[in-house]
């Protein structure tokens, strides 16, 4: 392990020790980063969330100006609830060349590499700024990064290029699927289950809607595929369902959450409209004949657009050059790259760790990958100095 990778490992141990599960505060973690940067004479700004329990962090090394490169990552991690770990998930543990702990792969490993490189970035005569762009709430729909992006070009400098460090085993990723999340609420009518003719069972209605979603997914699979993605089709998942009062009551309320993972080119809201049309045509007339207040309402509760770039995109070319690679990949999971891209920053994804370990018990990152990431960031400094 090189000297700077040892520094990255020490920083990673500190970052992992903050339990930044998305619904908890990340402010102590953000403050730690802020103090670390201050110890290297780098000012940073915290952008608090409306409820004050989260904050993003933005800092600039080199010229205090628009342009340059943004190194983007998120400070939050997914819960360890219900997972069985061999080690304490919030204590970084080294074993056989791997560093275990929640967030080591997704994606505090990248944050640690970026922070460990700060003294080197500072020592260079950078011709363009290198911005540190750390967000929160990525794991619950990228909600933290959007307000920060809105400030870029206003109260914050706007980077030209964004290097997102989500885990790609340091390969260059220039496309990912989109994610659309929905909540469907069914209002039926309660009745004693011995008098079903007086009620409308909301859970049975949910069943019909879910069966329709399965049919829509089959149609989507048959209609459009893209071999760059695994799986190569648009997919629909029903992830949570809630309803019912007692075994002998026709249930008046049922809600379920579902989502669409979209290939570039599909607007996930179309699927919601298709489900609405099915409900209006096949289900609501019968429900309202029993009780006029019956209803089926689907709301969109989150959109992460699919991420695509032109084949000669600036950020992609730079990442390929820094990594000495000539092939790009597409991934099925979402990242903040699509929001940066939508805001006009050329973006690319390349970071240490394998997505196979993300969100899993015994999450780890290989120390060799942190080494590779340090090399990538060092060559970025070379490039920003020579540009
Ligand atoms: Zn992530």
mmCIF file with all atom_site columns, C-alpha atoms in Angstrom, residues 60-69 120-131 160 379-387:
data_model
loop_
_atom_site.group_PDB
_atom_site.id
_atom_site.type_symbol
_atom_site.label_atom_id
_atom_site.label_alt_id
_atom_site.label_comp_id
_atom_site.label_asym_id
_atom_site.label_entity_id
_atom_site.label_seq_id
_atom_site.pdbx_PDB_ins_code
_atom_site.Cartn_x
_atom_site.Cartn_y
_atom_site.Cartn_z
_atom_site.occupancy
_atom_site.B_iso_or_equiv
_atom_site.pdbx_formal_charge
_atom_site.auth_seq_id
_atom_site.auth_comp_id
_atom_site.auth_asym_id
_atom_site.auth_atom_id
_atom_site.pdbx_PDB_model_num
ATOM 1  C CA . UNK A 1 60  ? -12.645 24.181 -4.407  1.00 0.00 ? 60  UNK A CA 1
ATOM 2  C CA . UNK A 1 61  ? -8.916  23.512 -4.694  1.00 0.00 ? 61  UNK A CA 1
ATOM 3  C CA . UNK A 1 62  ? -7.004  25.731 -7.127  1.00 0.00 ? 62  UNK A CA 1
ATOM 4  C CA . UNK A 1 63  ? -8.491  28.728 -8.930  1.00 0.00 ? 63  UNK A CA 1
ATOM 5  C CA . UNK A 1 64  ? -11.732 29.888 -7.280  1.00 0.00 ? 64  UNK A CA 1
ATOM 6  C CA . UNK A 1 65  ? -13.667 29.943 -10.520 1.00 0.00 ? 65  UNK A CA 1
ATOM 7  C CA . UNK A 1 66  ? -16.238 28.234 -12.709 1.00 0.00 ? 66  UNK A CA 1
ATOM 8  C CA . UNK A 1 67  ? -15.057 25.399 -14.914 1.00 0.00 ? 67  UNK A CA 1
ATOM 9  C CA . UNK A 1 68  ? -12.665 22.629 -14.056 1.00 0.00 ? 68  UNK A CA 1
ATOM 10 C CA . UNK A 1 69  ? -13.526 19.264 -12.608 1.00 0.00 ? 69  UNK A CA 1
ATOM 11 C CA . UNK A 1 120 ? -1.255  16.899 -3.558  1.00 0.00 ? 120 UNK A CA 1
ATOM 12 C CA . UNK A 1 121 ? -3.929  18.876 -5.448  1.00 0.00 ? 121 UNK A CA 1
ATOM 13 C CA . UNK A 1 122 ? -2.925  21.873 -3.321  1.00 0.00 ? 122 UNK A CA 1
ATOM 14 C CA . UNK A 1 123 ? 0.751   21.505 -4.063  1.00 0.00 ? 123 UNK A CA 1
ATOM 15 C CA . UNK A 1 124 ? 0.167   21.579 -7.830  1.00 0.00 ? 124 UNK A CA 1
ATOM 16 C CA . UNK A 1 125 ? -0.139  24.700 -9.960  1.00 0.00 ? 125 UNK A CA 1
ATOM 17 C CA . UNK A 1 126 ? -3.622  23.826 -11.144 1.00 0.00 ? 126 UNK A CA 1
ATOM 18 C CA . UNK A 1 127 ? -4.708  25.726 -14.240 1.00 0.00 ? 127 UNK A CA 1
ATOM 19 C CA . UNK A 1 128 ? -8.304  24.853 -13.510 1.00 0.00 ? 128 UNK A CA 1
ATOM 20 C CA . UNK A 1 129 ? -10.165 24.221 -10.275 1.00 0.00 ? 129 UNK A CA 1
ATOM 21 C CA . UNK A 1 130 ? -10.797 20.810 -8.772  1.00 0.00 ? 130 UNK A CA 1
ATOM 22 C CA . UNK A 1 131 ? -14.076 20.932 -6.869  1.00 0.00 ? 131 UNK A CA 1
ATOM 23 C CA . UNK A 1 160 ? -17.382 21.802 -16.609 1.00 0.00 ? 160 UNK A CA 1
ATOM 24 C CA . UNK A 1 379 ? -3.071  11.755 -13.237 1.00 0.00 ? 379 UNK A CA 1
ATOM 25 C CA . UNK A 1 380 ? -6.069  14.072 -13.026 1.00 0.00 ? 380 UNK A CA 1
ATOM 26 C CA . UNK A 1 381 ? -3.883  16.539 -11.123 1.00 0.00 ? 381 UNK A CA 1
ATOM 27 C CA . UNK A 1 382 ? -1.198  16.170 -13.828 1.00 0.00 ? 382 UNK A CA 1
ATOM 28 C CA . UNK A 1 383 ? -3.820  16.933 -16.451 1.00 0.00 ? 383 UNK A CA 1
ATOM 29 C CA . UNK A 1 384 ? -5.286  19.916 -14.568 1.00 0.00 ? 384 UNK A CA 1
ATOM 30 C CA . UNK A 1 385 ? -1.774  21.297 -14.148 1.00 0.00 ? 385 UNK A CA 1
ATOM 31 C CA . UNK A 1 386 ? -0.855  20.904 -17.804 1.00 0.00 ? 386 UNK A CA 1
ATOM 32 C CA . UNK A 1 387 ? -4.196  21.931 -19.315 1.00 0.00 ? 387 UNK A CA 1
#
